[in-house]
Coordinates of C-alpha atoms and ligand atoms in Angstrom, one line a residue:
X28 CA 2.8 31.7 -3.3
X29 CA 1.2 30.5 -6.3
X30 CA 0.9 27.4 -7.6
X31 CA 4.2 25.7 -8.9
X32 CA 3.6 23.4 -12.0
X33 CA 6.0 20.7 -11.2
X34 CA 8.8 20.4 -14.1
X35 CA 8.6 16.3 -14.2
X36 CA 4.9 17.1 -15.8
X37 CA 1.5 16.8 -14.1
X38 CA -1.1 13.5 -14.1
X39 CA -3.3 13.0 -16.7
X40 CA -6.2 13.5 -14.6
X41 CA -7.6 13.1 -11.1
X42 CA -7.9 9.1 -12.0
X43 CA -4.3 8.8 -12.7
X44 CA -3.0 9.9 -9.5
X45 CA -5.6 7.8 -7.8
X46 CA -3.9 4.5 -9.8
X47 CA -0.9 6.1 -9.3
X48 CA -1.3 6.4 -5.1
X49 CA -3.0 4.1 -4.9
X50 CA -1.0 1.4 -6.6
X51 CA 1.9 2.8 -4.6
X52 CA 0.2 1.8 -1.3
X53 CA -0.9 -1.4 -2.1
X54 CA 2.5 -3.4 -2.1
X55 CA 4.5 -5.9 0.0
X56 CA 2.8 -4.3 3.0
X57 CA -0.5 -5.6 1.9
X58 CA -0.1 -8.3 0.6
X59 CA 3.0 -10.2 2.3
X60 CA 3.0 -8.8 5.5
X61 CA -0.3 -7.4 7.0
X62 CA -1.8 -10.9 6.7
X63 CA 1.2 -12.4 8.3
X64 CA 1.0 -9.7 11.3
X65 CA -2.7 -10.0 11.1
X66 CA -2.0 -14.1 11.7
X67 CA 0.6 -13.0 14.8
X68 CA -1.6 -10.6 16.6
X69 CA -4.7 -12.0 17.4
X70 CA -6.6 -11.7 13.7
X71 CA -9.8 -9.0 13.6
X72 CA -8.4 -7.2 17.1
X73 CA -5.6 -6.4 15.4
X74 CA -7.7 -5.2 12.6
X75 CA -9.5 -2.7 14.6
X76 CA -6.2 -1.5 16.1
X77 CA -5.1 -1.2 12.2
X78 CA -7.7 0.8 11.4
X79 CA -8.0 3.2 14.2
X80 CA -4.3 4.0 13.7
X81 CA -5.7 4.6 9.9
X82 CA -8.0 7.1 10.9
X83 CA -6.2 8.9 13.2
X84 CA -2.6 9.0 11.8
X85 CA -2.5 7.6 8.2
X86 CA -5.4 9.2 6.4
X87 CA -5.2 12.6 7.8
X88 CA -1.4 12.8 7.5
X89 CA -1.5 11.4 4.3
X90 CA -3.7 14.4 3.2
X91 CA -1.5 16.8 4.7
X92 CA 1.7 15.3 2.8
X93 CA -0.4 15.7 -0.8
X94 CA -1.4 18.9 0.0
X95 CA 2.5 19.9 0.8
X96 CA 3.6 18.4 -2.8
X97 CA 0.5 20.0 -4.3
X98 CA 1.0 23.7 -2.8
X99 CA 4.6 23.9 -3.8
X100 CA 4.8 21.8 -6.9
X101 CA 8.3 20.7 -6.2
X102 CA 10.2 17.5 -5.3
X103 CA 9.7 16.8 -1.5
X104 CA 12.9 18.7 -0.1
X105 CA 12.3 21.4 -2.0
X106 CA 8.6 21.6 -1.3
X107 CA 8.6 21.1 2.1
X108 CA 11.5 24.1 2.2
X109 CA 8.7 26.2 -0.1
X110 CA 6.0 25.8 2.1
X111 CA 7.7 26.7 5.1
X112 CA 9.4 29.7 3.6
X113 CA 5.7 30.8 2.7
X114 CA 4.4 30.7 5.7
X115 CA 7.6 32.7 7.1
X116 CA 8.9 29.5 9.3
X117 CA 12.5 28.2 8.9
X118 CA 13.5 26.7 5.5
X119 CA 14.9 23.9 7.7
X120 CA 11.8 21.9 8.2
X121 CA 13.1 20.7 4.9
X122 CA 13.9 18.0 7.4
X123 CA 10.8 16.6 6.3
X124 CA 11.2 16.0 3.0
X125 CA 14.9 14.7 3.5
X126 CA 14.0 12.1 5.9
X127 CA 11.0 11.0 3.7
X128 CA 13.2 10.5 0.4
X129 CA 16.1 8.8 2.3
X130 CA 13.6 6.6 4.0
X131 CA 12.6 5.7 0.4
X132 CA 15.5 5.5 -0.9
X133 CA 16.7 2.7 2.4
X134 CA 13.6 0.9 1.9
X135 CA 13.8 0.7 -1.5
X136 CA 17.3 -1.4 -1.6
X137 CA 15.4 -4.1 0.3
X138 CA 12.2 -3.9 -1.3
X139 CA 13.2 -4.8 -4.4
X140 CA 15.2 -7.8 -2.7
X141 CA 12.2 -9.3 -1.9
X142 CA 10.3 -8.3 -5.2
X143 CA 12.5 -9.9 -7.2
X144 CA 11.6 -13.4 -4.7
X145 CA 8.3 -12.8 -6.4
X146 CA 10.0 -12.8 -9.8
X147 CA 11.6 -16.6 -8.4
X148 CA 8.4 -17.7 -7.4
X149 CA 7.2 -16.5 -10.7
X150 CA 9.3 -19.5 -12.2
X151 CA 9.0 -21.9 -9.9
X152 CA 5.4 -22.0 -10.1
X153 CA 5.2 -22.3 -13.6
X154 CA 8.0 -24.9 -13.7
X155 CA 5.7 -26.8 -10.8
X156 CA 8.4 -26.6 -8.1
X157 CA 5.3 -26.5 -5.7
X158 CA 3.6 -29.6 -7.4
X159 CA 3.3 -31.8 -4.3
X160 CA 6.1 -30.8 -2.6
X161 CA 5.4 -31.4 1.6
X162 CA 6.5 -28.6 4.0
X163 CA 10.8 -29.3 4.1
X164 CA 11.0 -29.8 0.2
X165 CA 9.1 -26.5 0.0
X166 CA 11.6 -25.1 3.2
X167 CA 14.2 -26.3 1.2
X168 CA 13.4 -24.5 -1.8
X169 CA 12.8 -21.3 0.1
X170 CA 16.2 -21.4 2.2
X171 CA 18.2 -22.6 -1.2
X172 CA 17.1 -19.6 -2.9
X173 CA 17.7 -16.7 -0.4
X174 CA 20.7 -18.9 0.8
X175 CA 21.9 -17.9 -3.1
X176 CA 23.5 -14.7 -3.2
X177 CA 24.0 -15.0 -6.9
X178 CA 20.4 -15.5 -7.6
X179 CA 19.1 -12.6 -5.3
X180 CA 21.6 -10.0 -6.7
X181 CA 20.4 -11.1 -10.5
X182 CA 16.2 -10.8 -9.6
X183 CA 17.5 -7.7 -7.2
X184 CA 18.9 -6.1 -10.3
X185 CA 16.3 -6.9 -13.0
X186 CA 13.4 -5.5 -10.7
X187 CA 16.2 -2.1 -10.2
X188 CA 16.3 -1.9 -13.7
X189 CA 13.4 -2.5 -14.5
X190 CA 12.0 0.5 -12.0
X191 CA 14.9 2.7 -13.6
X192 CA 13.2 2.3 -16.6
X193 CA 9.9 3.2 -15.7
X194 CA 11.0 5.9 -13.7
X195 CA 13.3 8.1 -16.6
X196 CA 10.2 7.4 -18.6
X197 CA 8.4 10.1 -16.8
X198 CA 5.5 10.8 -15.1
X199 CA 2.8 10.4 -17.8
X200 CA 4.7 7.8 -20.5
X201 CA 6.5 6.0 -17.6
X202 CA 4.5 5.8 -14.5
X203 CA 0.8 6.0 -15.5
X204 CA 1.1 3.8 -18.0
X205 CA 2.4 1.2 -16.0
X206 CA 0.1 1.7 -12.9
X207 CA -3.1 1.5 -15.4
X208 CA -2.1 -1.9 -16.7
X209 CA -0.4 -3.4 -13.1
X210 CA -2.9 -2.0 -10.5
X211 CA -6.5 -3.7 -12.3
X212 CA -4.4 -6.7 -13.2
X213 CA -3.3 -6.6 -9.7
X214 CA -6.8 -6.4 -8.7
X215 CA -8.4 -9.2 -10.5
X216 CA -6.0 -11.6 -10.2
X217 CA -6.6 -10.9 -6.0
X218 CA -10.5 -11.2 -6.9
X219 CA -10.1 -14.2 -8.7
X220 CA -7.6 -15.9 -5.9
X221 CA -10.3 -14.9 -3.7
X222 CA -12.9 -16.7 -5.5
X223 CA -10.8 -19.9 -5.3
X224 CA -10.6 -19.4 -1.5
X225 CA -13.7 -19.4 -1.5
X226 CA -13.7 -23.3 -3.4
X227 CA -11.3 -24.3 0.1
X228 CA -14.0 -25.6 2.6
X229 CA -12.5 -23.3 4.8
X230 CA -13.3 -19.9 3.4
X231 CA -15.6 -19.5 6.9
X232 CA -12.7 -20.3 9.0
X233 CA -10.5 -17.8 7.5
X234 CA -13.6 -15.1 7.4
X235 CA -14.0 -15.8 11.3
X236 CA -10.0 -15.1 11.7
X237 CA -10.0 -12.2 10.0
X238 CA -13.2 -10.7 11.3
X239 CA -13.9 -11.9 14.8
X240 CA -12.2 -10.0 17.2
X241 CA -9.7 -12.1 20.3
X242 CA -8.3 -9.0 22.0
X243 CA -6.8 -11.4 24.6
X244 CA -3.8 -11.7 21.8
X245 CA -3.3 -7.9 21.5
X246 CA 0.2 -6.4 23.2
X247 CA 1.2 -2.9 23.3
X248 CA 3.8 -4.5 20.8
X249 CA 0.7 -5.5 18.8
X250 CA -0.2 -1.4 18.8
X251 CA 3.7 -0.1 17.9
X252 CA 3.3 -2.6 14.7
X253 CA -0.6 -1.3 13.7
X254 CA 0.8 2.2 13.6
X255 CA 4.3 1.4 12.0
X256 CA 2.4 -0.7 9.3
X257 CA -0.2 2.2 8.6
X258 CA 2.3 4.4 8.0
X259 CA 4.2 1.9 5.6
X260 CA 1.2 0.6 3.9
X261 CA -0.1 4.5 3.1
X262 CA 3.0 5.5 1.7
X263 CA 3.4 7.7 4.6
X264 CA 6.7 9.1 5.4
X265 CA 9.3 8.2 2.5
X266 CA 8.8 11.5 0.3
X267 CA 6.7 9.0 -2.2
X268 CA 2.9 10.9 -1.7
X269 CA 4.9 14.4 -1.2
X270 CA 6.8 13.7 -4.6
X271 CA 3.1 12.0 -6.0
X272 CA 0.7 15.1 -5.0
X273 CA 3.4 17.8 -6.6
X274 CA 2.1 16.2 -10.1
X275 CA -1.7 16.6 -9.1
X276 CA -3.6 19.1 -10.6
X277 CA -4.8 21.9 -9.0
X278 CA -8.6 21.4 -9.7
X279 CA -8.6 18.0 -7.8
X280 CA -10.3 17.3 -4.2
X281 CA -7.2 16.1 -2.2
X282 CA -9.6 15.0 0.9
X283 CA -11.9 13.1 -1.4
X284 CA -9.0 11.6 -3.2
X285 CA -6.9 10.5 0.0
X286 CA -10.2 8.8 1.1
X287 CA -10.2 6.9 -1.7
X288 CA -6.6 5.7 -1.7
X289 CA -7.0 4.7 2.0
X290 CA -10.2 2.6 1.4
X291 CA -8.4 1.5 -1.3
X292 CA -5.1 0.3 0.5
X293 CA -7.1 -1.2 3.7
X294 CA -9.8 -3.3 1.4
X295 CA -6.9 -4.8 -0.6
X296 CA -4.6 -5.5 2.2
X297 CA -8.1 -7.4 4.1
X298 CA -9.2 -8.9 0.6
X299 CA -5.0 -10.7 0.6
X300 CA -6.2 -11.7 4.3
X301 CA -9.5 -13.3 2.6
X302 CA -7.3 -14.9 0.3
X303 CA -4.7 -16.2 1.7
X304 CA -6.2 -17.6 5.3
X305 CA -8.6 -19.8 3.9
X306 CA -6.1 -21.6 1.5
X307 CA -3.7 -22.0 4.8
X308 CA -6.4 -23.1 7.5
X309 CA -7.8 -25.6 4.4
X310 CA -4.5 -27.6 4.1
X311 CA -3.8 -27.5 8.2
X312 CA -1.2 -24.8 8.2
X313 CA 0.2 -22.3 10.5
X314 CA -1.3 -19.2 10.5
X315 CA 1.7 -17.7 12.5
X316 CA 4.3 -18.3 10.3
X317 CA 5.2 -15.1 9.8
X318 CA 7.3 -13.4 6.9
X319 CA 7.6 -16.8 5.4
X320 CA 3.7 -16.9 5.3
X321 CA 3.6 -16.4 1.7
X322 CA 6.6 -18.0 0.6
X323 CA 6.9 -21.3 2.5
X324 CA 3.1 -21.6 3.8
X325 CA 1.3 -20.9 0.7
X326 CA 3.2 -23.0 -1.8
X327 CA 2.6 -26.0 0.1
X328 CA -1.1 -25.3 -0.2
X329 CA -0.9 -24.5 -3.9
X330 CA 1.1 -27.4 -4.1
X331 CA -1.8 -29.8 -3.0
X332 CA -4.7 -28.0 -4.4
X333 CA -6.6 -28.5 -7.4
X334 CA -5.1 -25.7 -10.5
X335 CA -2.6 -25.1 -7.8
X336 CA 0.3 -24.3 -10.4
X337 CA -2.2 -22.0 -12.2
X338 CA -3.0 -20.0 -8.9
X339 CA 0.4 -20.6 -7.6
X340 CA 1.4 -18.3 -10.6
X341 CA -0.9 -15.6 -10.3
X342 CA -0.7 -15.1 -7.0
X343 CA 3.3 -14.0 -7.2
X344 CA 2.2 -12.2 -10.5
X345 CA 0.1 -10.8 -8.3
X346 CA 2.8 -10.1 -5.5
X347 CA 5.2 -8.3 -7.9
X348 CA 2.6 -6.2 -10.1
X349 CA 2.0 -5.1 -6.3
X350 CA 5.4 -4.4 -5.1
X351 CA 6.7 -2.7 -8.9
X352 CA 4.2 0.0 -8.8
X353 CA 5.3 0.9 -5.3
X354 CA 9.0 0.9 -6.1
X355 CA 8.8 2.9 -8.7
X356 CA 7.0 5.6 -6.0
X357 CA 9.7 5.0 -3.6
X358 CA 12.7 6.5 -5.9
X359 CA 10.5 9.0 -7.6
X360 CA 11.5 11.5 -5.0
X361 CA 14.8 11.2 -4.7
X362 CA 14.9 11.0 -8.8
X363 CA 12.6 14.6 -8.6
X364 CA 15.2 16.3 -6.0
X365 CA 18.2 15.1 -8.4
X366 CA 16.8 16.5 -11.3
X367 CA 15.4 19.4 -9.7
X368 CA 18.4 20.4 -7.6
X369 CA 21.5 18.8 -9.3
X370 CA 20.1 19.6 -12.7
X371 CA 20.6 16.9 -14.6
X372 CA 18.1 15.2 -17.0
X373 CA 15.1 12.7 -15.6
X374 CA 16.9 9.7 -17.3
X375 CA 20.4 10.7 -15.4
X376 CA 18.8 10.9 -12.3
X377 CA 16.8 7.6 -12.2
X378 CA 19.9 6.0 -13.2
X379 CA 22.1 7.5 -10.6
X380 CA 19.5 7.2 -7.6
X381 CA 18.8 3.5 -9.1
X382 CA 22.3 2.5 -9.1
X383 CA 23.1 3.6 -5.8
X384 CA 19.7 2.3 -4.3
X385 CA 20.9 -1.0 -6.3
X386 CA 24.3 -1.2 -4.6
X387 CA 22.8 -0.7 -1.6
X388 CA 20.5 -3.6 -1.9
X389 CA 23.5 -6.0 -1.5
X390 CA 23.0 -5.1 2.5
X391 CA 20.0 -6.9 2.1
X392 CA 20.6 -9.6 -0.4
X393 CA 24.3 -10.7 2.0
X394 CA 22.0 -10.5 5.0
X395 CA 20.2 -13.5 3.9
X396 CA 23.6 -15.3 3.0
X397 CA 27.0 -15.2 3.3
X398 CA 26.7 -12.0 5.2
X399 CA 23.9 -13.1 8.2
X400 CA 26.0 -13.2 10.8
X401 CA 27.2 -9.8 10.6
X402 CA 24.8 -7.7 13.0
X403 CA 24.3 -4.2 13.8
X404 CA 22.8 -4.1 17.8
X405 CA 21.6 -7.9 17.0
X406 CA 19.9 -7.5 13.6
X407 CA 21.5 -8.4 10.3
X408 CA 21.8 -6.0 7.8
X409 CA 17.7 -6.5 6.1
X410 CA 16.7 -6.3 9.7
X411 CA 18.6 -3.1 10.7
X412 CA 17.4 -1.4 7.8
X413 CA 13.8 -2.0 9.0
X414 CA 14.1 -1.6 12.5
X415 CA 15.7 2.1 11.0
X416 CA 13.2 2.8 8.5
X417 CA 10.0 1.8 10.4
X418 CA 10.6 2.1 13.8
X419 CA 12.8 5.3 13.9
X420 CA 12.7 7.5 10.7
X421 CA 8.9 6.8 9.6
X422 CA 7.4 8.0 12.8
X423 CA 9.3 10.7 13.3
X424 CA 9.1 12.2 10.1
X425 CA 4.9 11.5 10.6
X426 CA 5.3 13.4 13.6
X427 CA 7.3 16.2 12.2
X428 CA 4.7 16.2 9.5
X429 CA 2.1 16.7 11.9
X430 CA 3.7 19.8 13.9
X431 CA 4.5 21.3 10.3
X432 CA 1.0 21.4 9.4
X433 CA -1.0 21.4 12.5
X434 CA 1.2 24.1 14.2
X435 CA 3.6 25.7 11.6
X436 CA 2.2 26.8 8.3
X437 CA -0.2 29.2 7.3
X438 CA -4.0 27.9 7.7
X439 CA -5.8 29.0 5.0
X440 CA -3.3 27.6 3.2
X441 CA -3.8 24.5 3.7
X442 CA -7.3 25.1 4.3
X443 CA -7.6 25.7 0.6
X444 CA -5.4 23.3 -0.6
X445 CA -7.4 20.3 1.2
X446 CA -10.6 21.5 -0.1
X447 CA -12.6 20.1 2.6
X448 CA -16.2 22.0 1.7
X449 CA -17.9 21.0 5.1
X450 CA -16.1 23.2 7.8
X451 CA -16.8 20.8 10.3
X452 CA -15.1 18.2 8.8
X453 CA -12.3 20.3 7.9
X454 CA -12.2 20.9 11.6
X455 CA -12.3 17.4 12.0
X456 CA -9.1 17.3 10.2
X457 CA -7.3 19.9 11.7
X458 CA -8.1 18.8 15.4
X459 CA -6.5 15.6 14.6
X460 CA -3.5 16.3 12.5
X461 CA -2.6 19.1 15.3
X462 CA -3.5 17.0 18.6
X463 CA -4.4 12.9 17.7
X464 CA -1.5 12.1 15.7
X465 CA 1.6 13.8 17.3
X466 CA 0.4 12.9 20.8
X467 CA -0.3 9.1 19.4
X468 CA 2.8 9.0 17.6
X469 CA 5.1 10.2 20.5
X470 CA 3.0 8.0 22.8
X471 CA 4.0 5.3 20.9
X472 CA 7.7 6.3 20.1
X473 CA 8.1 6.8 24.1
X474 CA 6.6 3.2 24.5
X475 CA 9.0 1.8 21.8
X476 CA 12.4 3.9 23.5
X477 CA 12.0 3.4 27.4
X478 CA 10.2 0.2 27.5
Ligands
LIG11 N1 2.9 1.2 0.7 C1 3.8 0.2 0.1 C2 3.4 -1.2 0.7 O1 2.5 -1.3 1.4 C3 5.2 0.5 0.4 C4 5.6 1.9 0.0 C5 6.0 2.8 0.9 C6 5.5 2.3 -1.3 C7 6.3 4.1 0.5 C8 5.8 3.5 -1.7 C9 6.2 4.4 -0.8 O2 4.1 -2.1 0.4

């Protein structure tokens, strides 16, 4: 088969994909919840167990799933069918690519719930809501808001359309320009935040958290969240670097590239760790607060701290910059397939898959309201749609992934498409896409279904 130039247009160059991925992994994932996992599990032994389940699941499956966009040049159903019809194996592995974008297109509803919180927060912070508030006003505040259906619907829907918008803009006008402004912004807004940790008295305290290991805190339940979070924080698994590496031009290393989006993803998600946990352990907080960590801890701390407001600000700047340019990879393959398939323009597409992800989204914003007490197997509708996405279809479709490549399709192929010049590193690869990650990833899913 030869290569397919995708019909939504190619990236600019090798740098705009990297902005592109790369601002598609850094999100929510990094920013609101590994430090608050981080803070559960035992600090810097959870860390290590983060990054093992990096090297041996997320990086090399994330090469495989840019190389599968790449060789076929199509939206992720389709490519995944292509590659598998190439390589004379049944067009129904397509399986892969239709888990992947309905896992996007789930997480999506709920991720831009709680992007449009960072919209809020936005607001409050420049009105000084945080201004010396103690913990309950700041509780208050919190539970008032996402008690509110009204205002998470409205923040829901600006941050849908605003991703609609981006998205029927196309590849080059729509989603490069907005990951070359976002992603440095992003960036030095963390760096600077980082500086003013450092201004806390207890920027050592939160460096020893992060970086000195207490393994005596680490569960097998610890190990199940280390590998669900690599795959969410890599993009892994929700058609978004399938749909992402169809764009990429042929010329461009995929290896070197996905090693540069994974050092990327896991310095950023540790430099939010050496941001945050100083400015909580300086102003006696709870480090185990969990997914309120950056919503009810932090503004308390801001609240008290000198330029406070200002930081308080930039830091949810910061938090929706991050989370935009990673919903706007999360519909882009459901929007390819749609235009691809269904034949109807970008624009129609991005609108259709937007309004439906939108409608959807009110699972999410009820479940935090008027609708909490309706469960599914004990877990309210946000919750359910997590436990689905990242517990369930996430690892399997990593694992499918993995059987695809490492078993299924042709090797030179891939071979070539990687272009991994030192055979034993290419080996490397192989041995661990074919052997480490489905045996780690069914290790785990047995753990997680019979105990
Ligand atoms: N990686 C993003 C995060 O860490 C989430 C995401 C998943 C974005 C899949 C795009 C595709 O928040």
């Amino acid at each position: 088969m030869a290569h397919h130039k995708s019909s939504q247009g190619q990236w600019s160059s090798r740098w705009a994909f990297f902005f592109a991925a790369a601002a598609s992994a850094v999100g929510l994932g990094n920013i609101w919840k590994f430090p608050y996992i981080t803070g559960e599990n035992g600090g810097a032994a959870f860390v290590l167990v983060y990054i093992g389940c990096i090297l041996i699941m997320g990086l090399p499956l994330m090469m495989a799933e840019i190389a599968l966009g790449r060789r076929a040049g199509r939206n992720p159903i389709q490519a995944t069918r292509a590659v598998a019809v190439e390589s004379c194996r049944s067009p129904r592995w397509q399986i892969i690519g239709i888990l992947g974008v309905l896992t996007g297109f789930l997480v999506l509803s709920y991720y831009s719930v709680i992007a449009g919180w960072s919209l809020d927060y936005i607001l409050k912070g420049l009105m000084g809501a945080f201004n010396g508030a103690n913990s309950e006003e700041i509780s208050t505040l919190f539970n008032d808001f996402i008690g509110n259906p009204w205002s998470l619907s409205f923040w829901h829907t600006v941050t849908i359309l605003s991703v609609i918008f981006t998205t029927a803009s196309g590849v080059q006008k729509g989603i490069e320009r907005v990951v070359y402004f976002m992603f440095p912004a992003m960036l030095i807004i963390l760096l600077g935040l980082v500086v003013y940790a450092t201004q806390t008295g207890a920027f050592m305290q939160g460096l020893t958290f992060l970086f000195a290991p207490d393994f005596s805190k680490l569960t097998m339940d610890s190990v199940l969240l280390a590998m669900g979070q690599a795959f969410f924080s890599l993009s892994l698994a929700q058609g978004a670097m399938l749909a992402y590496g169809a764009y990429l031009p042929v010329r461009v290393s995929i290896a070197k590239t996905a090693i540069l989006i994974a050092l990327a993803d896991t310095f950023i998600a540790l430099l939010a760790g050496v941001a945050i946990f100083p400015i909580v352990f300086a102003n006696d907080l709870p480090i185990t607060a969990g997914p309120s960590l950056i919503f009810e801890t932090l503004p308390i701390a801001f609240g008290k701290m000198p330029f406070g407001q200002v930081f308080s600000v930039l830091f949810f700047i910061m938090l929706f910059f991050a989370a935009f340019t990673s919903a706007i990879a999360l519909i882009e393959g459901v929007v390819a397939w749609a235009n691809e398939r269904l034949n109807i323009s970008r624009r129609m597409a991005a609108f259709a898959a937007g309004g439906l992800i939108w409608l959807l989204g009110f699972i999410a914003v009820f479940s935090f309201n008027i609708g909490s007490d309706v469960t599914v197997f004990g877990k309210n509708g946000f919750e359910f749609i997590d436990y689905l996405t990242a517990d369930i279809m996430m690892p399997l479709s990593g694992f499918l992934v993995a059987i695809f490549v490492g078993w299924m399709i042709d090797k030179d192929v891939i071979k070539k498409e990687l272009g991994i010049k030192n055979p034993l590193y290419h080996k490397a690869w192989f041995f661990t896409v074919r052997y480490l990650s489905p045996i780690a990833i069914a290790a785990v899913g047995i753990d997680l279904l019979f105990f």
